[in-house]
Amino acid sequence: MRIIVQKFGGTSVASPEVRELALRKIEKVREQGFSPVVVVSAMGRQGAPYATDTLIGIARSAYKGIAARELDQIMYCGEMISAVVMAGTLQAAGMDAIMLTGGHAGIITDANYTDARIVKCDPTRLIHLLRQGKVPVVCGFQGMTGDNEFTTLGRGGSDTSAAALGAALNAELVEIYTDVDGIMTADPRIVENAKILDCISYGEVCQLAHQGAKVIHPRAVEIAMQKNIPLVVKSTFSEAPGTLITNIAKEDTDGTAVIDRVATGVTYLNNIVQIKVHLDDAMGTDASFKVFKTMADSGISVDLINVHPGQIMFTINADHAEKASIRLKRLGYEIEVLENCAKVSVVGGGMREVPGVMASFIEALSRNRIAILQTVDSHTSISVLVPQSDVETAVKSLHEKFGLSN
Ligand code: ASP
Ligand code: MG
């Protein structure tokens, strides 16, 4: 059996016309001899009656602080409605389609409501159905605990469902259908000549996603990577081939890996606040530990961390800035808070050990008189903190400098 998982996002199942396009993608792989497992998101975006955000709004209209468990029960409904409608669409076209919840499809999670982790994915039932020639239509974003409680996998989690099912079924391919032609070198709203990437490695796409590109859920990529299942991000609305995500950046015609690109894409994250904490010897040797412990105990995740004698710098999401500064001041720390910052990153699997990457980066920014507030780098990315007002110029100039505009 050649299994393929086809996941359709909210805009790909939003109306009867669009569902017909999705139907054609399913029919096509069946004609090619594949057994598809269809995974769907809730229909449409915010404002659409059964979109996830609409459902959250309904629950919160009863009580803003409604518990996570109750939120999961209402969010569950979005994918249920979508999967029923999609199964009906396939049945009308003569397919033996069967709608399944995440739990029916064997996705078992922990009980961390609204952001549950998959602990096991048992494909037995799906395999049985596929052997009978049925087309399972599975609700994305959902799981079930060992105690039969409904859970969801975190926003955007239908990608995670598709990858987990693909891995459990040892699928030949997982297709992620969306409303763009693939993963791009930058946000096209900022960079007019941003391009669709024909292929990208798991590592690069994880970095891009963590650094702000809204392409695919990074957890989905991590799951697919573990079992080496290729993913394709492509459009329901076109015939474009999409972006292939595999373990190498590019394959030559003879199947050998071609050297990775220095830069694959430029991304940005807005809404960042930089915090500087001044330390003096009188505060004792565990002063820096206490800073990070306080952040951890407050549930605040920190990024761009620099620890120096006498000073610690880090960034946090703007939503947590007030809480962080109150707690640190209460402990007696002297702090400086810089608001309205953004993190701009260049990601590329091939930048390790290439001399001059940082120099090019700094040159592009300083030529445009952009202040660099902080930097951090890894083997496959360089990030800088810049003033929010300079984000667009920074992204454009880095895209150009690293040859992505050609
Ligand atoms: N419907 C869910 C959400 O909006 C899951 C998804 O679309 O992937 O987050
Ligand atoms: Mg999504």
Short mmCIF file of C-alpha atoms and ligand atoms in Angstrom, two decimals:
data_model
loop_
_atom_site.label_atom_id
_atom_site.label_comp_id
_atom_site.label_asym_id
_atom_site.label_seq_id
_atom_site.Cartn_x
_atom_site.Cartn_y
_atom_site.Cartn_z
CA MET A 1 0.00 0.00 0.00
CA ARG A 2 1.37 3.41 -0.96
CA ILE A 3 0.09 5.81 1.67
CA ILE A 4 -0.05 9.59 1.31
CA VAL A 5 -1.36 12.04 3.92
CA GLN A 6 -3.08 15.12 2.51
CA LYS A 7 -3.76 17.91 4.97
CA PHE A 8 -6.05 20.77 4.01
CA GLY A 9 -5.85 24.00 6.01
CA GLY A 10 -8.76 26.28 6.94
CA THR A 11 -8.83 28.26 3.69
CA SER A 12 -8.69 25.03 1.66
CA VAL A 13 -11.97 23.74 3.11
CA ALA A 14 -13.80 27.05 3.59
CA SER A 15 -16.48 26.83 0.86
CA PRO A 16 -18.07 24.27 -1.46
CA GLU A 17 -16.06 25.64 -4.42
CA VAL A 18 -12.77 25.29 -2.58
CA ARG A 19 -13.65 21.83 -1.27
CA GLU A 20 -14.14 20.78 -4.92
CA LEU A 21 -10.52 21.81 -5.55
CA ALA A 22 -9.41 19.77 -2.54
CA LEU A 23 -11.49 16.84 -3.82
CA ARG A 24 -9.57 16.99 -7.11
CA LYS A 25 -6.23 16.79 -5.28
CA ILE A 26 -7.49 13.66 -3.49
CA GLU A 27 -8.84 12.09 -6.69
CA LYS A 28 -5.54 12.75 -8.42
CA VAL A 29 -3.41 10.81 -5.92
CA ARG A 30 -5.90 7.94 -5.96
CA GLU A 31 -5.57 7.77 -9.75
CA GLN A 32 -1.82 7.57 -9.23
CA GLY A 33 -2.32 4.49 -7.05
CA PHE A 34 -1.95 6.06 -3.60
CA SER A 35 -4.17 5.40 -0.60
CA PRO A 36 -4.83 8.87 0.83
CA VAL A 37 -5.50 9.78 4.45
CA VAL A 38 -7.14 13.21 4.50
CA VAL A 39 -6.62 15.56 7.46
CA VAL A 40 -8.62 18.78 7.77
CA SER A 41 -8.50 22.00 9.78
CA ALA A 42 -11.58 23.93 10.91
CA MET A 43 -13.31 25.82 8.08
CA GLY A 44 -12.17 29.37 7.31
CA ARG A 45 -10.52 32.07 9.35
CA GLN A 46 -11.67 34.32 12.17
CA GLY A 47 -15.24 35.46 11.54
CA ALA A 48 -16.25 32.29 9.70
CA PRO A 49 -18.91 30.58 11.85
CA TYR A 50 -16.94 27.44 12.71
CA ALA A 51 -13.37 28.79 12.59
CA THR A 52 -11.29 28.07 15.68
CA ASP A 53 -11.02 31.76 16.64
CA THR A 54 -14.79 32.19 16.36
CA LEU A 55 -15.35 29.20 18.65
CA ILE A 56 -12.86 30.54 21.19
CA GLY A 57 -14.72 33.87 21.09
CA ILE A 58 -18.02 32.13 21.87
CA ALA A 59 -16.53 30.34 24.88
CA ARG A 60 -14.83 33.48 26.13
CA SER A 61 -18.03 35.49 25.80
CA ALA A 62 -19.36 33.34 28.65
CA TYR A 63 -16.22 33.83 30.74
CA LYS A 64 -12.98 35.43 29.63
CA GLY A 65 -10.96 33.17 31.91
CA ILE A 66 -12.73 29.97 30.87
CA ALA A 67 -10.63 26.89 31.68
CA ALA A 68 -8.35 25.28 29.11
CA ARG A 69 -10.24 22.00 29.27
CA GLU A 70 -13.51 23.72 28.30
CA LEU A 71 -11.76 25.66 25.51
CA ASP A 72 -10.56 22.37 24.07
CA GLN A 73 -14.10 20.97 24.01
CA ILE A 74 -15.34 23.89 21.90
CA MET A 75 -12.27 24.03 19.66
CA TYR A 76 -12.76 20.32 18.99
CA CYS A 77 -16.06 21.14 17.27
CA GLY A 78 -14.42 23.15 14.47
CA GLU A 79 -12.49 20.22 13.04
CA MET A 80 -15.43 17.84 13.65
CA ILE A 81 -17.73 19.98 11.48
CA SER A 82 -15.07 20.39 8.84
CA ALA A 83 -14.29 16.66 8.66
CA VAL A 84 -17.98 15.72 8.39
CA VAL A 85 -18.47 18.20 5.54
CA MET A 86 -15.34 16.98 3.76
CA ALA A 87 -16.31 13.33 4.19
CA GLY A 88 -19.71 14.22 2.70
CA THR A 89 -18.01 15.95 -0.23
CA LEU A 90 -15.97 12.82 -0.94
CA GLN A 91 -18.98 10.53 -0.55
CA ALA A 92 -20.91 12.67 -3.05
CA ALA A 93 -18.07 12.05 -5.50
CA GLY A 94 -18.43 8.28 -5.03
CA MET A 95 -15.62 7.70 -2.55
CA ASP A 96 -16.05 5.46 0.47
CA ALA A 97 -15.04 8.21 2.89
CA ILE A 98 -15.19 7.89 6.67
CA MET A 99 -14.87 10.73 9.17
CA LEU A 100 -12.66 10.08 12.21
CA THR A 101 -11.76 12.19 15.24
CA GLY A 102 -8.12 12.48 16.28
CA GLY A 103 -8.80 9.85 18.95
CA HIS A 104 -10.44 7.48 16.44
CA ALA A 105 -7.34 7.84 14.28
CA GLY A 106 -5.17 6.69 17.18
CA ILE A 107 -3.67 10.01 18.33
CA ILE A 108 -3.08 9.75 22.07
CA THR A 109 -1.85 12.83 23.94
CA ASP A 110 -0.96 14.03 27.42
CA ALA A 111 -3.56 16.08 29.31
CA ASN A 112 -1.99 19.48 28.70
CA TYR A 113 -5.19 21.08 27.41
CA THR A 114 -4.90 23.54 24.47
CA ASP A 115 -1.28 22.53 23.87
CA ALA A 116 -1.18 18.78 24.28
CA ARG A 117 1.76 16.66 23.15
CA ILE A 118 1.27 13.46 21.21
CA VAL A 119 2.53 10.56 23.30
CA LYS A 120 1.53 7.77 20.92
CA CYS A 121 0.02 7.37 17.48
CA ASP A 122 -1.48 3.94 16.84
CA PRO A 123 -2.30 3.51 13.13
CA THR A 124 -4.06 0.11 13.44
CA ARG A 125 -7.56 1.38 12.70
CA LEU A 126 -6.43 3.59 9.82
CA ILE A 127 -4.52 0.73 8.20
CA HIS A 128 -7.56 -1.50 8.50
CA LEU A 129 -9.75 1.13 6.83
CA LEU A 130 -7.24 1.79 4.05
CA ARG A 131 -7.04 -1.95 3.31
CA GLN A 132 -10.81 -1.89 2.80
CA GLY A 133 -10.39 0.88 0.22
CA LYS A 134 -11.90 3.55 2.46
CA VAL A 135 -10.76 7.18 2.52
CA PRO A 136 -10.36 8.31 6.14
CA VAL A 137 -11.05 12.01 6.75
CA VAL A 138 -9.38 12.80 10.07
CA CYS A 139 -9.98 15.88 12.23
CA GLY A 140 -6.66 17.68 12.51
CA PHE A 141 -5.52 19.44 15.69
CA GLN A 142 -7.09 16.83 17.97
CA GLY A 143 -6.04 14.07 20.26
CA MET A 144 -7.39 12.07 23.14
CA THR A 145 -5.83 11.30 26.49
CA GLY A 146 -5.51 7.78 27.90
CA ASP A 147 -8.65 8.64 29.94
CA ASN A 148 -10.64 9.51 26.81
CA GLU A 149 -10.51 13.27 27.39
CA PHE A 150 -10.51 15.47 24.27
CA THR A 151 -7.41 17.60 23.78
CA THR A 152 -6.02 19.92 21.10
CA LEU A 153 -2.43 20.16 19.92
CA GLY A 154 -1.75 23.92 20.05
CA ARG A 155 -2.78 26.51 17.45
CA GLY A 156 -1.87 25.46 13.94
CA GLY A 157 -1.75 21.87 15.18
CA SER A 158 -3.40 20.21 12.18
CA ASP A 159 0.04 20.15 10.57
CA THR A 160 1.22 18.19 13.61
CA SER A 161 -1.65 15.70 13.20
CA ALA A 162 -0.75 15.17 9.54
CA ALA A 163 2.93 14.63 10.31
CA ALA A 164 2.20 12.27 13.20
CA LEU A 165 -0.14 10.16 11.07
CA GLY A 166 2.37 10.21 8.22
CA ALA A 167 5.09 8.98 10.55
CA ALA A 168 2.92 6.29 12.16
CA LEU A 169 1.73 5.03 8.76
CA ASN A 170 5.18 5.30 7.22
CA ALA A 171 3.62 7.39 4.47
CA GLU A 172 5.50 8.06 1.25
CA LEU A 173 4.65 11.74 1.51
CA VAL A 174 2.73 14.25 3.64
CA GLU A 175 1.17 17.08 1.63
CA ILE A 176 0.29 20.29 3.47
CA TYR A 177 -2.23 22.19 1.34
CA THR A 178 -2.60 25.91 1.95
CA ASP A 179 -3.38 29.14 0.06
CA VAL A 180 0.17 30.00 -1.01
CA ASP A 181 2.37 28.23 -3.56
CA GLY A 182 5.01 27.17 -1.03
CA ILE A 183 7.55 28.41 1.47
CA MET A 184 9.07 31.76 0.52
CA THR A 185 12.46 33.39 1.01
CA ALA A 186 10.75 36.25 2.92
CA ASP A 187 7.35 37.66 3.71
CA PRO A 188 6.07 38.83 0.28
CA ARG A 189 4.21 41.70 1.93
CA ILE A 190 7.62 43.19 2.73
CA VAL A 191 9.85 41.85 -0.02
CA GLU A 192 8.22 42.13 -3.43
CA ASN A 193 10.64 39.81 -5.14
CA ALA A 194 10.55 37.08 -2.48
CA LYS A 195 10.63 33.66 -4.12
CA ILE A 196 9.10 30.27 -3.56
CA LEU A 197 11.74 27.76 -2.47
CA ASP A 198 11.59 24.49 -4.39
CA CYS A 199 13.19 22.57 -1.54
CA ILE A 200 14.40 23.12 1.99
CA SER A 201 15.80 20.94 4.78
CA TYR A 202 13.90 20.02 7.94
CA GLY A 203 16.42 21.99 9.99
CA GLU A 204 16.06 25.14 7.93
CA VAL A 205 12.29 25.12 7.94
CA CYS A 206 12.22 24.58 11.72
CA GLN A 207 14.48 27.62 12.15
CA LEU A 208 12.34 29.71 9.79
CA ALA A 209 9.17 28.73 11.65
CA HIS A 210 10.66 29.39 15.10
CA GLN A 211 12.03 32.74 13.87
CA GLY A 212 8.65 33.99 12.74
CA ALA A 213 7.79 32.56 9.31
CA LYS A 214 4.22 31.29 9.38
CA VAL A 215 4.80 28.38 7.07
CA ILE A 216 4.22 25.13 8.87
CA HIS A 217 4.04 24.17 12.53
CA PRO A 218 7.62 23.43 13.69
CA ARG A 219 6.43 20.46 15.73
CA ALA A 220 5.12 18.87 12.52
CA VAL A 221 8.54 19.23 10.95
CA GLU A 222 10.26 17.75 13.99
CA ILE A 223 7.98 14.70 13.90
CA ALA A 224 8.43 14.14 10.15
CA MET A 225 12.19 14.52 10.53
CA GLN A 226 12.41 11.74 13.12
CA LYS A 227 11.03 9.23 10.61
CA ASN A 228 12.46 10.95 7.54
CA ILE A 229 9.02 11.43 5.97
CA PRO A 230 9.11 14.06 3.20
CA LEU A 231 6.66 16.95 3.49
CA VAL A 232 5.41 19.20 0.70
CA VAL A 233 3.83 22.60 1.33
CA LYS A 234 1.68 23.53 -1.68
CA SER A 235 -1.45 25.36 -2.78
CA THR A 236 -4.95 23.94 -3.15
CA PHE A 237 -5.61 26.73 -5.65
CA SER A 238 -2.88 26.05 -8.19
CA GLU A 239 -0.85 23.31 -9.84
CA ALA A 240 2.47 24.74 -8.58
CA PRO A 241 4.76 21.97 -7.29
CA GLY A 242 5.22 23.59 -3.86
CA THR A 243 8.18 23.35 -1.50
CA LEU A 244 9.63 19.94 -0.68
CA ILE A 245 10.96 19.53 2.88
CA THR A 246 13.46 16.70 3.29
CA ASN A 247 16.68 15.94 5.11
CA ILE A 248 18.90 17.59 2.53
CA ALA A 249 18.61 21.05 1.06
CA LYS A 250 18.75 19.95 -2.53
CA GLU A 251 19.33 16.76 -4.51
CA ASP A 252 21.33 16.67 -7.68
CA THR A 253 20.03 14.63 -10.61
CA ASP A 254 22.14 11.68 -9.48
CA GLY A 255 20.60 11.85 -6.00
CA THR A 256 23.64 13.27 -4.22
CA ALA A 257 23.26 16.17 -1.82
CA VAL A 258 24.26 19.52 -3.26
CA ILE A 259 26.03 21.98 -1.01
CA ASP A 260 23.54 23.87 1.15
CA ARG A 261 22.83 27.53 0.55
CA VAL A 262 24.41 30.08 2.83
CA ALA A 263 21.04 31.79 3.14
CA THR A 264 17.64 30.27 2.57
CA GLY A 265 15.32 32.90 3.95
CA VAL A 266 14.89 36.05 6.02
CA THR A 267 12.32 36.19 8.81
CA TYR A 268 11.23 38.55 11.56
CA LEU A 269 9.42 38.52 14.87
CA ASN A 270 7.72 41.70 16.12
CA ASN A 271 6.56 42.67 19.58
CA ILE A 272 9.79 42.14 21.45
CA VAL A 273 11.10 43.89 24.53
CA GLN A 274 14.75 43.92 25.57
CA ILE A 275 15.61 43.78 29.27
CA LYS A 276 19.02 44.66 30.71
CA VAL A 277 19.67 43.68 34.31
CA HIS A 278 22.58 45.29 36.16
CA LEU A 279 24.37 43.11 38.67
CA ASP A 280 26.86 44.08 41.33
CA ASP A 281 29.08 41.88 43.44
CA ALA A 282 27.06 42.57 46.57
CA MET A 283 24.16 40.62 45.02
CA GLY A 284 26.01 37.33 45.42
CA THR A 285 27.07 34.64 42.99
CA ASP A 286 23.58 33.33 42.30
CA ALA A 287 22.23 36.74 41.17
CA SER A 288 22.06 35.79 37.49
CA PHE A 289 20.56 32.39 38.25
CA LYS A 290 17.81 34.15 40.24
CA VAL A 291 16.93 36.37 37.27
CA PHE A 292 16.30 33.40 34.99
CA LYS A 293 14.60 31.40 37.74
CA THR A 294 12.20 34.31 38.29
CA MET A 295 11.37 34.40 34.58
CA ALA A 296 10.87 30.63 34.50
CA ASP A 297 8.65 30.65 37.60
CA SER A 298 6.58 33.41 35.97
CA GLY A 299 6.09 31.29 32.84
CA ILE A 300 7.99 33.81 30.69
CA SER A 301 10.23 32.41 27.99
CA VAL A 302 13.42 34.34 27.30
CA ASP A 303 15.38 34.66 24.08
CA LEU A 304 18.56 36.40 22.82
CA ILE A 305 20.32 35.75 26.10
CA ASN A 306 23.71 37.38 26.84
CA VAL A 307 25.30 36.96 30.26
CA HIS A 308 28.29 39.21 31.05
CA PRO A 309 30.02 40.07 34.31
CA GLY A 310 27.89 42.86 35.76
CA GLN A 311 25.09 42.63 33.19
CA ILE A 312 22.52 40.26 31.76
CA MET A 313 20.56 41.00 28.59
CA PHE A 314 17.63 39.07 27.20
CA THR A 315 14.43 39.58 25.28
CA ILE A 316 10.85 38.60 25.98
CA ASN A 317 7.51 38.96 24.24
CA ALA A 318 5.99 42.40 24.84
CA ASP A 319 2.92 40.83 26.44
CA HIS A 320 5.07 39.75 29.40
CA ALA A 321 7.09 42.95 29.81
CA GLU A 322 5.10 44.43 32.66
CA LYS A 323 5.04 41.23 34.69
CA ALA A 324 8.78 40.69 34.17
CA SER A 325 9.82 44.17 35.23
CA ILE A 326 7.58 44.17 38.31
CA ARG A 327 9.02 40.84 39.49
CA LEU A 328 12.63 41.79 38.85
CA LYS A 329 12.30 45.16 40.56
CA ARG A 330 10.64 43.49 43.51
CA LEU A 331 13.75 41.35 43.93
CA GLY A 332 15.87 44.51 44.03
CA TYR A 333 17.37 44.39 40.55
CA GLU A 334 18.15 47.56 38.65
CA ILE A 335 16.80 47.09 35.14
CA GLU A 336 16.52 48.90 31.80
CA VAL A 337 13.57 48.08 29.56
CA LEU A 338 13.67 48.82 25.83
CA GLU A 339 10.30 48.52 24.13
CA ASN A 340 9.33 48.27 20.44
CA CYS A 341 12.03 45.94 19.21
CA ALA A 342 11.97 43.21 16.57
CA LYS A 343 14.17 40.23 15.83
CA VAL A 344 15.33 39.79 12.25
CA SER A 345 17.01 36.51 11.24
CA VAL A 346 18.78 35.06 8.25
CA VAL A 347 18.47 31.27 8.11
CA GLY A 348 20.62 28.97 5.99
CA GLY A 349 21.79 25.39 6.43
CA GLY A 350 25.04 26.16 4.63
CA MET A 351 26.27 29.15 6.65
CA ARG A 352 28.33 27.17 9.13
CA GLU A 353 32.05 27.74 8.73
CA VAL A 354 31.52 30.15 5.82
CA PRO A 355 33.64 33.20 6.61
CA GLY A 356 32.15 36.66 6.23
CA VAL A 357 28.50 35.86 6.87
CA MET A 358 28.32 38.05 9.95
CA ALA A 359 30.28 40.79 8.17
CA SER A 360 27.77 40.84 5.29
CA PHE A 361 24.91 40.90 7.75
CA ILE A 362 26.27 43.86 9.68
CA GLU A 363 27.22 45.67 6.48
CA ALA A 364 23.68 45.43 5.11
CA LEU A 365 22.24 46.90 8.28
CA SER A 366 24.79 49.60 8.93
CA ARG A 367 24.57 50.82 5.34
CA ASN A 368 20.92 51.51 6.10
CA ARG A 369 21.80 53.10 9.46
CA ILE A 370 19.92 50.46 11.40
CA ALA A 371 20.92 50.20 15.05
CA ILE A 372 21.91 46.69 16.11
CA LEU A 373 20.76 46.26 19.69
CA GLN A 374 21.87 42.68 20.19
CA THR A 375 22.93 39.67 18.12
CA VAL A 376 22.86 35.91 18.44
CA ASP A 377 23.92 33.20 16.03
CA SER A 378 23.80 29.44 15.64
CA HIS A 379 25.21 27.07 12.99
CA THR A 380 22.27 27.80 10.73
CA SER A 381 21.06 31.29 11.60
CA ILE A 382 22.05 34.80 12.58
CA SER A 383 19.59 37.04 14.38
CA VAL A 384 19.69 40.65 15.41
CA LEU A 385 17.49 42.79 17.55
CA VAL A 386 16.58 46.06 15.84
CA PRO A 387 14.13 48.89 16.51
CA GLN A 388 10.64 47.90 15.36
CA SER A 389 10.51 50.86 12.96
CA ASP A 390 13.47 49.41 11.00
CA VAL A 391 12.13 45.89 10.45
CA GLU A 392 11.03 46.32 6.86
CA THR A 393 14.27 47.96 5.76
CA ALA A 394 16.29 45.30 7.59
CA VAL A 395 14.42 42.41 5.98
CA LYS A 396 14.64 43.96 2.50
CA SER A 397 18.34 44.77 2.74
CA LEU A 398 19.29 41.33 4.10
CA HIS A 399 17.23 39.59 1.41
CA GLU A 400 19.14 41.58 -1.19
CA LYS A 401 22.55 41.23 0.46
CA PHE A 402 22.32 37.44 0.73
CA GLY A 403 21.43 37.07 -2.95
CA LEU A 404 17.85 35.96 -2.38
CA SER A 405 16.41 38.68 -4.60
CA ASN A 406 18.19 37.52 -7.77
N1 ASP B 1 -7.94 24.99 13.54
C1 ASP B 1 -6.75 25.02 14.36
C2 ASP B 1 -6.23 26.44 14.47
O1 ASP B 1 -6.79 27.36 13.93
C3 ASP B 1 -5.70 24.09 13.88
C4 ASP B 1 -5.13 24.38 12.52
O2 ASP B 1 -5.74 25.10 11.74
O3 ASP B 1 -4.07 23.84 12.21
O4 ASP B 1 -5.26 26.65 15.16
MG MG B 2 -1.86 26.22 9.73
#
